Structure formats: C-alpha cells, structure tokens
CSV table of C-alpha atoms in Angstrom, one decimal:
chain,number,residue,atom,x,y,z
N,324,MET,CA,-38.3,-26.3,32.2
N,325,ALA,CA,-34.6,-26.9,32.9
N,326,ALA,CA,-32.1,-25.2,30.6
N,327,GLY,CA,-28.9,-26.3,29.0
N,328,VAL,CA,-28.1,-29.9,28.8
N,329,PHE,CA,-31.3,-30.9,30.9
N,330,ALA,CA,-33.6,-29.0,28.6
N,331,PRO,CA,-34.4,-32.1,26.3
N,332,GLY,CA,-35.3,-34.1,29.4
N,333,HIS,CA,-39.1,-33.8,28.8
N,334,LEU,CA,-42.0,-35.5,27.3
N,335,GLY,CA,-44.3,-32.6,26.5
N,336,GLU,CA,-47.5,-32.9,28.5
N,337,LEU,CA,-46.7,-36.6,29.2
N,338,THR,CA,-44.2,-35.2,31.7
N,339,TRP,CA,-47.2,-35.0,34.0
N,340,GLN,CA,-47.1,-38.8,34.1
N,341,VAL,CA,-43.2,-39.0,34.2
N,342,PRO,CA,-42.2,-35.9,36.1
N,343,PHE,CA,-38.6,-35.0,36.6
N,344,GLU,CA,-38.5,-36.3,40.1
N,345,LEU,CA,-39.8,-39.7,39.0
N,346,ALA,CA,-37.2,-40.0,36.3
N,347,ASP,CA,-34.4,-38.9,38.6
N,348,ALA,CA,-35.7,-41.5,41.2
N,349,VAL,CA,-35.6,-44.5,38.8
N,350,LEU,CA,-32.3,-43.4,37.6
N,351,ALA,CA,-30.9,-43.2,41.1
N,352,GLU,CA,-32.5,-46.6,42.1
N,353,THR,CA,-30.9,-48.4,39.1
N,354,ARG,CA,-27.6,-46.6,39.6
N,355,THR,CA,-27.7,-45.1,36.1
N,356,THR,CA,-27.4,-41.4,36.9
N,357,GLU,CA,-24.4,-39.8,35.4
N,358,ARG,CA,-21.3,-39.7,37.7
N,359,ARG,CA,-20.3,-36.4,36.1
N,360,LEU,CA,-22.4,-33.8,34.3
N,361,ARG,CA,-22.3,-34.8,30.6
N,362,VAL,CA,-23.5,-33.1,27.4
N,363,LEU,CA,-26.2,-35.9,27.5
N,364,PRO,CA,-27.3,-36.5,31.0
N,365,SER,CA,-29.3,-39.6,32.0
N,366,ARG,CA,-32.6,-37.9,32.4
N,367,ALA,CA,-32.4,-36.6,28.9
N,368,GLY,CA,-31.5,-40.1,27.8
N,369,ALA,CA,-34.5,-41.6,29.4
N,370,CYS,CA,-36.8,-39.1,27.7
N,371,PHE,CA,-35.0,-39.7,24.4
N,372,VAL,CA,-35.6,-43.6,24.7
N,373,LEU,CA,-39.3,-42.8,25.4
N,374,ALA,CA,-39.5,-40.4,22.5
N,375,LEU,CA,-38.3,-43.1,20.2
N,376,GLY,CA,-41.5,-45.0,21.0
N,377,LEU,CA,-43.5,-42.0,20.0
N,378,PHE,CA,-41.8,-41.6,16.7
N,379,ALA,CA,-41.1,-45.3,15.8
N,380,GLY,CA,-40.5,-44.4,12.1
N,381,LEU,CA,-37.8,-41.8,12.7
N,382,GLY,CA,-34.0,-42.2,13.2
N,383,TYR,CA,-32.1,-41.0,16.4
N,384,ARG,CA,-31.4,-37.5,14.9
N,385,ASN,CA,-34.8,-36.8,13.8
N,386,VAL,CA,-36.2,-37.9,17.2
N,387,TRP,CA,-33.8,-35.6,19.0
N,388,ALA,CA,-34.8,-32.8,16.7
N,389,LYS,CA,-38.4,-33.3,17.9
N,390,LEU,CA,-37.4,-33.1,21.4
N,391,THR,CA,-35.4,-29.9,20.9
N,392,ALA,CA,-37.6,-28.2,18.2
N,393,ALA,CA,-39.2,-25.6,20.7
N,394,LEU,CA,-36.1,-25.1,22.9
N,395,ASP,CA,-34.7,-22.0,21.3
N,396,GLY,CA,-32.7,-19.9,23.7
N,397,LEU,CA,-32.1,-22.8,26.1
N,398,GLU,CA,-29.0,-23.9,24.3
N,399,PRO,CA,-29.7,-27.7,24.0
N,400,PRO,CA,-27.0,-30.0,22.8
N,401,ALA,CA,-26.8,-31.2,19.2
N,402,PRO,CA,-25.3,-34.8,19.5
N,403,SER,CA,-24.6,-37.2,16.6
N,404,ALA,CA,-26.5,-40.3,16.0
N,405,ARG,CA,-23.4,-42.3,17.5
N,406,ALA,CA,-23.5,-40.3,20.7
N,407,LEU,CA,-27.2,-41.0,21.0
N,408,ARG,CA,-26.6,-44.7,20.4
N,409,ASP,CA,-23.9,-44.6,23.2
N,410,LEU,CA,-26.4,-42.8,25.4
N,411,ARG,CA,-28.8,-45.7,25.0
N,412,ARG,CA,-26.2,-48.1,25.8
N,413,ARG,CA,-25.1,-46.3,28.9
N,414,LEU,CA,-28.7,-46.3,30.3
N,415,GLY,CA,-29.5,-50.0,29.6
N,416,PRO,CA,-33.0,-51.5,30.2
N,417,ALA,CA,-33.0,-51.2,34.0
N,418,PRO,CA,-34.3,-47.6,34.4
N,419,LEU,CA,-37.1,-48.2,31.8
N,420,LYS,CA,-38.1,-51.5,33.5
N,421,ALA,CA,-38.3,-49.6,36.9
N,422,LEU,CA,-40.3,-46.7,35.3
N,423,PHE,CA,-42.9,-49.2,33.9
N,424,GLY,CA,-43.0,-50.8,37.4
N,425,VAL,CA,-44.0,-47.5,38.8
N,426,LEU,CA,-46.6,-46.6,36.2
N,427,ALA,CA,-48.2,-50.0,36.0
N,428,GLY,CA,-51.3,-51.1,37.8
N,429,PRO,CA,-55.1,-50.4,37.9
N,430,VAL,CA,-55.8,-46.8,37.0
N,431,ALA,CA,-59.6,-46.4,37.3
N,432,GLN,CA,-61.8,-45.6,40.3
N,433,PRO,CA,-64.2,-48.3,41.3
N,434,SER,CA,-67.1,-46.2,40.3
N,435,THR,CA,-65.8,-45.9,36.7
N,436,PRO,CA,-68.3,-47.7,34.2
N,437,GLY,CA,-67.0,-51.0,32.9
N,438,VAL,CA,-64.3,-51.6,35.4
N,439,MET,CA,-66.1,-53.7,38.1
N,440,PHE,CA,-68.2,-56.8,38.2
N,441,GLY,CA,-69.9,-56.5,41.4
N,442,ARG,CA,-67.2,-55.9,43.9
N,443,TYR,CA,-64.5,-57.4,41.7
N,444,ARG,CA,-62.2,-55.6,39.4
N,445,THR,CA,-62.0,-57.5,36.1
N,446,VAL,CA,-58.5,-58.3,34.6
N,447,ALA,CA,-57.2,-60.6,32.0
N,448,PHE,CA,-54.2,-62.5,31.0
N,449,ASP,CA,-53.1,-62.7,27.4
N,450,GLY,CA,-50.0,-63.3,25.3
N,451,CYS,CA,-48.8,-61.6,22.0
N,452,THR,CA,-46.3,-62.9,19.5
N,453,SER,CA,-46.8,-60.4,16.8
N,454,VAL,CA,-44.0,-57.9,17.9
N,455,LYS,CA,-41.1,-58.5,15.4
N,456,VAL,CA,-37.6,-57.7,15.9
N,457,PRO,CA,-34.6,-57.3,13.5
N,458,ASP,CA,-33.2,-60.5,12.2
N,459,THR,CA,-29.7,-60.5,13.6
N,460,ALA,CA,-27.5,-63.2,15.0
N,461,ARG,CA,-27.8,-61.9,18.6
N,462,ASN,CA,-31.5,-61.4,18.5
N,463,ARG,CA,-31.9,-65.0,17.0
N,464,GLY,CA,-29.6,-66.4,19.7
N,465,TRP,CA,-32.0,-65.0,22.3
N,466,LEU,CA,-35.5,-65.3,20.7
N,467,GLY,CA,-34.9,-68.1,18.1
N,468,LYS,CA,-37.4,-68.2,15.2
N,469,MET,CA,-41.1,-69.5,15.3
N,470,ARG,CA,-42.0,-72.3,13.1
N,471,ALA,CA,-44.4,-71.9,10.1
N,472,ALA,CA,-46.0,-74.0,7.5
N,473,LEU,CA,-43.2,-73.3,5.1
N,474,GLY,CA,-40.2,-73.4,7.5
N,475,VAL,CA,-39.7,-70.6,9.9
N,476,THR,CA,-40.9,-67.0,10.2
N,477,GLY,CA,-38.9,-64.2,8.6
N,478,TYR,CA,-38.4,-62.1,11.7
N,479,PRO,CA,-37.7,-63.3,15.2
N,480,ALA,CA,-40.7,-62.5,17.5
N,481,VAL,CA,-40.9,-61.6,21.2
N,482,GLU,CA,-43.5,-63.4,23.4
N,483,LEU,CA,-45.2,-60.6,25.3
N,484,MET,CA,-47.4,-61.6,28.3
N,485,THR,CA,-49.4,-59.0,30.2
N,486,LEU,CA,-51.9,-58.7,32.9
N,487,ALA,CA,-54.4,-55.9,32.0
N,488,GLU,CA,-57.4,-54.1,33.5
N,489,THR,CA,-60.1,-54.8,31.0
N,490,GLY,CA,-62.2,-51.8,31.9
N,491,THR,CA,-59.4,-49.3,30.8
N,492,ARG,CA,-57.0,-51.6,28.9
N,493,ALA,CA,-54.3,-50.4,31.2
N,494,LEU,CA,-51.4,-52.8,32.1
N,495,ILE,CA,-51.0,-54.1,35.6
N,496,GLY,CA,-47.7,-56.1,34.8
N,497,ALA,CA,-45.8,-57.5,31.8
N,498,VAL,CA,-43.0,-59.9,31.1
N,499,PHE,CA,-41.5,-61.0,27.7
N,500,GLY,CA,-39.0,-63.4,26.3
N,501,PRO,CA,-38.5,-66.1,23.7
N,502,PRO,CA,-41.7,-67.6,22.3
N,503,ALA,CA,-40.5,-71.1,23.0
N,504,THR,CA,-41.6,-70.5,26.7
N,505,GLY,CA,-45.1,-71.4,27.3
N,506,GLU,CA,-47.9,-68.8,27.9
N,507,THR,CA,-48.9,-70.2,31.3
N,508,ASP,CA,-45.1,-70.1,32.4
N,509,TYR,CA,-44.9,-66.3,31.6
N,510,ALA,CA,-48.3,-65.9,33.3
N,511,ARG,CA,-47.0,-67.4,36.4
N,512,ARG,CA,-44.6,-64.6,36.7
N,513,LEU,CA,-47.4,-62.2,37.1
N,514,LEU,CA,-49.5,-64.0,39.6
N,515,HIS,CA,-48.1,-62.0,42.6
N,516,LEU,CA,-49.9,-59.0,41.0
N,517,LEU,CA,-53.3,-60.5,41.6
N,518,THR,CA,-55.3,-59.4,44.7
N,519,PRO,CA,-58.4,-60.7,46.4
N,520,GLY,CA,-60.5,-58.0,44.8
N,521,MET,CA,-59.8,-59.2,41.2
N,522,LEU,CA,-61.7,-61.4,38.8
N,523,VAL,CA,-59.4,-62.9,36.2
N,524,LEU,CA,-60.7,-63.5,32.6
N,525,ALA,CA,-58.8,-66.0,30.5
N,526,ASP,CA,-59.2,-68.0,27.4
N,527,ARG,CA,-58.7,-71.9,26.9
N,528,GLY,CA,-55.0,-71.5,26.9
N,529,PHE,CA,-54.9,-71.0,30.7
N,530,ASP,CA,-57.3,-73.7,31.7
N,531,GLY,CA,-54.6,-76.1,33.1
N,532,ALA,CA,-55.5,-77.5,36.5
N,533,ALA,CA,-52.1,-76.5,38.0
N,534,PHE,CA,-52.4,-73.0,36.8
N,535,LEU,CA,-56.0,-72.5,38.0
N,536,ALA,CA,-55.0,-73.8,41.4
N,537,GLU,CA,-52.1,-71.1,41.5
N,538,VAL,CA,-54.5,-68.4,40.5
N,539,ALA,CA,-57.0,-69.5,43.2
N,540,ALA,CA,-54.2,-69.5,45.8
N,541,THR,CA,-53.8,-65.8,45.4
N,542,ARG,CA,-57.4,-65.5,46.6
N,543,ALA,CA,-58.4,-63.9,43.3
N,544,GLN,CA,-61.5,-65.1,41.5
N,545,PHE,CA,-61.4,-66.4,37.9
N,546,LEU,CA,-63.7,-67.0,34.9
N,547,VAL,CA,-61.9,-69.2,32.4
N,548,ARG,CA,-63.1,-70.8,29.2
N,549,LEU,CA,-62.6,-74.6,29.0
N,550,GLY,CA,-61.8,-76.8,26.1
N,551,SER,CA,-64.9,-78.6,24.6
N,552,ARG,CA,-63.4,-82.1,24.8
N,553,ARG,CA,-62.7,-81.9,28.6
N,554,ARG,CA,-64.8,-84.3,30.7
N,555,LEU,CA,-65.9,-83.0,34.0
N,556,PRO,CA,-67.6,-84.8,37.0
N,557,VAL,CA,-71.0,-83.3,38.0
N,558,LEU,CA,-71.0,-82.9,41.8
N,559,ALA,CA,-74.2,-80.9,42.1
N,560,ARG,CA,-76.6,-79.1,39.8
N,561,LEU,CA,-77.5,-75.6,40.6
N,562,PRO,CA,-81.0,-74.0,39.7
N,563,ASP,CA,-79.5,-71.7,36.9
N,564,GLU,CA,-78.4,-74.9,35.0
N,565,SER,CA,-74.8,-74.5,36.0
N,566,PHE,CA,-73.1,-77.3,38.1
N,567,LEU,CA,-70.3,-77.8,40.7
N,568,SER,CA,-67.3,-79.9,39.5
N,569,ARG,CA,-63.6,-80.4,40.2
N,570,ILE,CA,-60.5,-79.5,38.2
N,571,GLY,CA,-57.7,-81.2,39.8
N,572,GLU,CA,-58.1,-80.5,43.6
N,573,LEU,CA,-60.1,-77.3,42.9
N,574,THR,CA,-63.9,-77.1,43.2
N,575,VAL,CA,-65.3,-75.0,40.5
N,576,ARG,CA,-68.7,-73.9,39.1
N,577,VAL,CA,-69.1,-74.8,35.3
N,578,ILE,CA,-71.4,-73.0,33.0
N,579,GLU,CA,-72.2,-74.4,29.5
N,580,ALA,CA,-74.1,-72.3,27.0
N,581,ARG,CA,-74.7,-71.9,23.3
N,582,VAL,CA,-74.5,-68.3,22.1
N,583,THR,CA,-76.6,-67.3,18.9
N,584,VAL,CA,-76.4,-63.9,17.4
N,585,THR,CA,-78.3,-62.5,14.5
N,586,CYS,CA,-76.6,-60.1,12.2
N,587,ALA,CA,-78.2,-57.0,10.5
N,588,ASP,CA,-78.5,-59.0,7.2
N,589,GLY,CA,-80.4,-61.8,8.9
N,590,ARG,CA,-77.6,-64.4,9.2
N,591,THR,CA,-77.1,-66.0,12.5
N,592,TRP,CA,-74.0,-67.4,14.3
N,593,THR,CA,-73.9,-69.8,16.9
N,594,ALA,CA,-71.0,-70.9,19.2
N,595,SER,CA,-70.7,-73.1,22.4
N,596,TYR,CA,-69.2,-71.8,25.5
N,597,ARG,CA,-68.0,-73.8,28.6
N,598,LEU,CA,-66.9,-71.5,31.4
N,599,ALA,CA,-65.3,-72.5,34.8
N,600,THR,CA,-65.4,-70.1,37.7
N,601,THR,CA,-64.7,-69.9,41.4
N,602,LEU,CA,-67.9,-67.6,41.8
N,603,ALA,CA,-70.0,-70.4,43.1
N,604,ASP,CA,-73.0,-68.4,44.4
N,605,HIS,CA,-75.5,-68.7,41.6
N,606,ARG,CA,-77.8,-66.1,43.1
N,607,ARG,CA,-75.2,-63.3,43.4
N,608,HIS,CA,-73.5,-64.2,40.1
N,609,PRO,CA,-76.1,-65.7,37.6
N,610,ALA,CA,-74.9,-67.8,34.9
N,611,ALA,CA,-76.3,-65.6,32.2
N,612,ALA,CA,-74.5,-62.5,33.7
N,613,LEU,CA,-71.1,-64.5,33.7
N,614,ILE,CA,-71.6,-65.5,30.0
N,615,ARG,CA,-72.2,-61.8,29.2
N,616,LEU,CA,-69.1,-60.8,31.2
N,617,TYR,CA,-66.8,-63.2,29.5
N,618,HIS,CA,-66.5,-61.2,26.3
N,619,GLU,CA,-64.8,-58.5,28.2
N,620,ARG,CA,-61.6,-60.6,27.9
N,621,TRP,CA,-61.5,-59.4,24.3
N,622,GLU,CA,-60.6,-55.8,25.6
N,623,HIS,CA,-57.1,-57.2,26.0
N,624,GLU,CA,-56.8,-57.8,22.3
N,625,VAL,CA,-57.5,-54.0,21.8
N,626,THR,CA,-54.5,-53.5,24.2
N,627,TYR,CA,-52.3,-55.3,21.8
N,628,LEU,CA,-53.9,-53.5,18.9
N,629,ALA,CA,-52.9,-50.1,20.4
N,630,LEU,CA,-49.3,-51.3,21.2
N,631,ARG,CA,-48.5,-53.2,17.9
N,632,HIS,CA,-50.5,-51.1,15.3
N,633,THR,CA,-51.1,-47.6,16.7
N,634,LEU,CA,-48.1,-47.0,18.8
N,635,LEU,CA,-45.6,-49.0,16.6
N,636,ASN,CA,-47.5,-48.6,13.4
N,637,GLY,CA,-46.8,-52.3,12.6
N,638,ARG,CA,-43.0,-51.7,12.4
N,639,VAL,CA,-40.3,-53.9,13.4
N,640,LEU,CA,-38.4,-52.8,16.4
N,641,ARG,CA,-35.2,-50.9,16.0
N,642,SER,CA,-32.8,-52.7,18.4
N,643,ARG,CA,-30.3,-55.2,17.0
N,644,ASP,CA,-29.2,-56.8,20.3
N,645,PRO,CA,-31.1,-58.2,23.3
N,646,ALA,CA,-30.2,-55.5,25.7
N,647,GLY,CA,-31.5,-52.9,23.3
N,648,LEU,CA,-34.7,-54.8,22.7
N,649,GLN,CA,-35.4,-55.1,26.4
N,650,GLN,CA,-34.8,-51.3,26.8
N,651,GLU,CA,-37.1,-50.6,23.8
N,652,ILE,CA,-39.9,-52.8,24.9
N,653,TRP,CA,-39.9,-51.7,28.5
N,654,ALA,CA,-40.0,-48.0,27.1
N,655,LEU,CA,-42.9,-48.9,24.8
N,656,LEU,CA,-44.8,-50.4,27.8
N,657,ALA,CA,-44.1,-47.4,30.0
N,658,LEU,CA,-45.2,-45.0,27.3
N,659,TYR,CA,-48.3,-46.9,26.6
N,660,GLN,CA,-49.2,-46.9,30.3
N,661,ALA,CA,-48.6,-43.2,30.6
N,662,LEU,CA,-51.1,-42.5,27.8
N,663,ARG,CA,-53.7,-44.7,29.3
N,664,ARG,CA,-53.3,-43.0,32.6
N,665,ALA,CA,-53.9,-39.6,30.9
N,666,MET,CA,-56.9,-41.0,29.0
N,667,VAL,CA,-58.7,-42.5,32.0
N,668,THR,CA,-58.1,-39.4,34.0
N,669,ALA,CA,-59.8,-37.3,31.4
N,670,ALA,CA,-62.7,-39.8,31.1
N,671,GLU,CA,-63.3,-39.8,34.7
N,672,THR,CA,-63.9,-36.0,34.8
N,673,ILE,CA,-67.3,-36.6,33.1
N,674,PRO,CA,-69.3,-39.0,35.4
N,675,GLY,CA,-70.6,-42.0,33.6
N,676,THR,CA,-68.2,-41.9,30.7
N,677,ASP,CA,-66.9,-45.4,29.8
N,678,PRO,CA,-63.1,-45.3,29.2
N,679,ASP,CA,-63.7,-47.4,26.1
N,680,ARG,CA,-64.8,-44.3,24.4
N,681,ALA,CA,-61.4,-42.6,24.7
N,682,SER,CA,-59.5,-42.8,21.5
N,683,PHE,CA,-55.8,-43.9,21.8
N,684,THR,CA,-55.0,-42.5,18.4
N,685,ILE,CA,-56.2,-39.0,19.5
N,686,ALA,CA,-54.1,-39.2,22.8
N,687,LEU,CA,-51.0,-40.4,21.0
N,688,GLU,CA,-51.2,-37.8,18.2
N,689,THR,CA,-51.8,-35.0,20.9
N,690,ALA,CA,-48.9,-36.3,23.0
N,691,LYS,CA,-46.6,-36.0,19.9
N,692,GLN,CA,-47.6,-32.4,19.3
N,693,THR,CA,-47.1,-31.3,22.9
N,694,LEU,CA,-43.7,-33.0,22.9
N,695,ILE,CA,-42.6,-31.0,19.6
N,696,GLN,CA,-43.9,-27.8,21.1
N,697,ALA,CA,-42.6,-28.5,24.6
N,698,ALA,CA,-46.1,-27.6,25.8
N,699,GLY,CA,-47.6,-28.3,29.1
N,700,VAL,CA,-44.4,-29.7,30.5
N,701,VAL,CA,-45.2,-28.2,34.0
N,702,THR,CA,-48.7,-26.7,33.8
N,703,SER,CA,-51.5,-26.1,31.3
N,704,ASP,CA,-54.3,-23.8,30.7
N,705,ASP,CA,-56.6,-26.8,31.7
N,706,ALA,CA,-54.8,-28.1,34.8
N,707,LEU,CA,-57.3,-30.9,35.3
N,708,THR,CA,-57.1,-32.8,31.9
N,709,GLY,CA,-54.4,-30.9,29.9
N,710,GLN,CA,-54.3,-30.8,26.2
N,711,ILE,CA,-54.2,-34.6,25.8
N,712,GLY,CA,-57.3,-35.0,28.0
N,713,GLY,CA,-59.1,-32.2,26.3
N,714,ALA,CA,-58.5,-33.7,22.8
N,715,VAL,CA,-59.7,-37.1,24.0
N,716,LEU,CA,-63.0,-35.6,25.4
N,717,ASN,CA,-63.5,-33.6,22.3
N,718,GLY,CA,-63.2,-36.7,20.2
N,719,LEU,CA,-65.0,-39.2,22.3
N,720,LEU,CA,-66.0,-42.5,20.3
N,721,GLU,CA,-69.6,-43.7,20.0
N,722,PRO,CA,-70.6,-46.2,22.5
N,723,ARG,CA,-69.5,-49.7,21.6
N,724,ARG,CA,-71.8,-51.6,19.2
N,725,PRO,CA,-72.0,-55.4,19.4
N,726,ARG,CA,-70.2,-56.9,16.3
N,727,VAL,CA,-69.2,-60.3,15.0
N,728,SER,CA,-65.6,-60.8,14.1
N,729,VAL,CA,-64.6,-63.3,11.3
N,730,ARG,CA,-61.1,-63.5,12.9
N,731,LYS,CA,-59.6,-63.5,9.4
N,732,VAL,CA,-55.7,-63.5,9.3
N,733,LYS,CA,-54.7,-60.2,7.6
N,734,SER,CA,-51.0,-60.7,7.7
N,735,PRO,CA,-50.1,-64.3,6.8
N,736,LEU,CA,-46.6,-65.5,7.1
N,737,SER,CA,-44.5,-64.8,4.0
N,738,ARG,CA,-43.6,-67.8,2.0
N,739,TRP,CA,-40.3,-66.1,1.0
N,740,ASN,CA,-38.8,-67.1,4.3
N,741,LYS,CA,-36.0,-69.4,2.9
N,742,ALA,CA,-32.8,-68.1,1.1
N,743,ASP,CA,-32.5,-69.3,-2.4
N,744,PRO,CA,-29.4,-71.5,-2.7
N,745,HIS,CA,-28.6,-70.2,-6.2
N,746,ARG,CA,-28.5,-66.6,-5.1
N,747,PRO,CA,-25.5,-64.8,-3.4
N,748,ALA,CA,-25.8,-64.7,0.4
N,749,ARG,CA,-25.3,-60.9,0.4
N,750,SER,CA,-26.3,-58.2,-1.9
N,751,SER,CA,-23.9,-57.8,-4.8
N,752,THR,CA,-23.5,-55.3,-7.5
N,753,VAL,CA,-24.6,-56.6,-11.1
N,754,THR,CA,-21.7,-56.0,-13.5
N,755,SER,CA,-23.3,-57.6,-16.6
N,756,LEU,CA,-26.7,-59.0,-17.6
N,757,ALA,CA,-27.4,-61.5,-20.4
N,758,VAL,CA,-30.7,-62.5,-21.8
N,759,THR,CA,-31.2,-65.6,-23.9
N,760,VAL,CA,-34.4,-66.1,-25.6
N,761,SER,CA,-35.5,-69.7,-26.1
N,762,HIS,CA,-37.6,-70.9,-29.0
N,763,PRO,CA,-41.0,-72.1,-27.9
N,764,ALA,CA,-40.4,-75.6,-29.5
N,765,THR,CA,-37.4,-76.1,-27.3
N,766,ALA,CA,-38.5,-74.5,-24.1
N,767,PRO,CA,-39.7,-76.9,-21.5
N,768,ARG,CA,-43.5,-76.6,-20.8
N,769,THR,CA,-44.9,-76.8,-17.3
N,770,PRO,CA,-48.7,-77.3,-17.2
N,771,ALA,CA,-50.3,-74.3,-15.6
N,772,ARG,CA,-52.5,-75.0,-12.6
N,773,ARG,CA,-55.6,-74.1,-14.5
N,774,ASP,CA,-54.8,-76.6,-17.2
N,775,ARG,CA,-54.5,-79.4,-14.7
N,776,CYS,CA,-57.8,-78.3,-13.1
N,777,LEU,CA,-59.6,-78.3,-16.6
N,778,THR,CA,-58.3,-81.6,-17.8
N,779,GLY,CA,-58.4,-83.4,-14.5
N,780,THR,CA,-54.8,-84.2,-14.4
N,781,PRO,CA,-53.7,-84.9,-10.8
N,782,GLY,CA,-51.4,-82.4,-9.4
N,783,PRO,CA,-47.9,-83.2,-7.9
C-alpha cells in the first residue's frame, strides 16, 4: 500500500477489482489526474467517491474516517468536509463513467450454471425509476418530476436503463437520465453492446416493431413478451403449436401459452403468455423450453433490488446538482459491478454452483469490513477468492424455490406532495401559540366516512 497522501487510495479487498493501475489509467484517460501533487490526489478522490456508495448513510468526514481507520503510521491527510466536496467537484463524473465502462460486461464462463441457453448467453433490458434524488432546483431542471395520481412525486427520480447478464445479474451497460425519455429510447443507446451470441429477454414495454428490428439487426436473438391485444397474422403453424408471423418487416415465431401454478395451500394461479422470438427452429428450441426460460428476465429485477435497497438501503442520493448525481450514479454502478465480479469468481471455484446462490448482502458487508481494516488490498491468505469470496462461499443461499409474487406496491407515492398554501414556504420559528376551544354546539360538524357508509348518504 502507498504511504502519505496516496494511502487512502484503496478499497480494501475490492482493490483487486479496481487496482491502482486501473484507477490511474482512467484518471489519465479522462485528464483528471492532478497537475501537481496535492494533499488529496485524484486516485484517493476516486476511491473516496466509490466508498461513498459503500457507506450511503454517512457524511463525508465519516466515510473518510473509514478509509483511513487502519492507516496508522502512514500519515494520511485529514481533510475537512469542504475539501472533500471540492475533491468530488474536481474529479467530475468522467473518470467514474470510464471505470464502469472497464468493469461492465459479462462476467461468467459459458460453463457456469444458469448463464447459457444452448449456445446463447441470456441478457435482459429493463428500466428503473425508483432511484430518488434531492429535490433541488438544479435537479428538477434536469430530471423534472414524475406525475402521480395526486399531482407529482415528492422527489425527482432518475430513469436508469441497464442491460444485464441474467445468469449473474452483472451489468453489461447502463444509461440514465430524465424519466420523460421513453424506455426504448434509452435501450437503443445500449444496442451496440449486443453480440450474435446473446439472447435478449424483454417484457411488453419493448415489443415495438421498430425496436425489435433494431435488436435483430445486431444479429442477437430475442425472446419478448407481446401485448394480449396485438393481432398477428399466421403464416405457418409449427408442430409444437407455435406459429410463424410478422411484426413489421421482421419474421418471428410466436408462442402462446397459459401458465397455471398450484400453491402449497392448494390455490391455483393462471396467466396467459404470448412470446415472440427469432429462434424459429422448433426442434432445437421447443416452445415449452422457451416459456420456462422467459422467467429468467425477472433476475433483472433482483439487480435493481440489490442496487436500490441493499447498496443504497433505500436512501435518496446525496448529490444536489446534475454533475454530482452523474458522478454518484456511475460510482454506484461501478461498485455494484465490482462486487458482482468478486461474487461470480468465488462461485466458479466450486463447479456446478449457480451464481444465484451468492449473497449480495454478505459480499457487501465483507467488502465494508475489508475497507475499514485496509485488509487484502494487495494480497490475501486465500489468493483465489479472498475474504469476500470466502464469506460468500461460506454463506451460500439455498437453491431457488419457485414462488408466486403478488406484486404488491409496498411504497406508494405520498399524498403529501403539494405545499399547503396556508403554511410558510420555509421553516420558521414559532414565537407564540394560541389555542381556542370551540363549544360543540357552535363547532361545524363534518360527517365521518363511517357515518356516510352507515346511513347511505352519498359521498362528495
């Protein structure tokens, strides 16, 4: 480990994924390396921004204290919160975006369970609008506010679109911006990442004829769910009950099925599925196998669960301007990808282990401990998996059990999203408080909702 002002430039054992040479390379590529040696060099700043994602609930000084907790004798600097803020501004988002570009991509070997369908690596497009940002004028000017049933949402939100490897939940690419831009418009910016060896899984939001034609033009295959009201011509029926049809100028194979599941308590659930795919050979890719494969698309939802709820712990991002938000989001994506790479590397050391069984929470908490202890920065007792991989293997989850999700909304939009015109616009100190008690005979009476229900009086 470096000494002096470079000592805080580490991420614990995650430095294996972001080594010193890589950090220096992306800083040089984006021309953000310091021109003169400062108390806070750029490499330490990049590691500090990544550490902010590990400790989302802590302020600048506390996160810096985590970075330097085990550096006694190396004389690390002790900057103020303002100096750390200026360090973030000096770096900007470019080096973190470049770092994610290096880390992003498929991470599993073709022999890893759950990664391949035949000779195709399964990937998925999906968007997320649950990442909230501070409600400041500059953030609203960039992102706006999403509409809701009672007006607009309380916090501005970022539209995040990612292309993920479903077998490992690793990110192949990402873009983000205002939610007003459509999902398919964001997804088009990631089409260059598709290769002929990929099979794209997507839901009904991506079934547009123009978008599917662009996916097919990359020579990647796709399996997409279609809307139930769409009428498609039947060009030829196949022996497995699927049929050939056309969407725009593209010839596709359509599979219609009803899926019925029986729960442990005896209840049954039935749903209809209509899938379109470019895999036209019904012998090599039977309809039943494609129907069973489609549920792998939901692994992308677990990706966002890990990002939004495990890594961020459901918190609003800390940056109050667009440049800071872009830097923070690219840092979170890079940090997430570094953790996934470490998890998959560990799972592959035991042949036949599905990466789904690796716990993201265990990997995250172990990474935090190695950063605080400055452990495993260069080497470790277990040079193959390290402390993070060892903890993941010791805490492997049970194999996935089939379950039915009720898709219940757990965080509905607040109905307190509009300012009360009778209250001051800003917080004010109360200097006096007067309470006037009214007599029941003179107080206006508003019928309670239960009274209207009991008497049959129509509501407003």
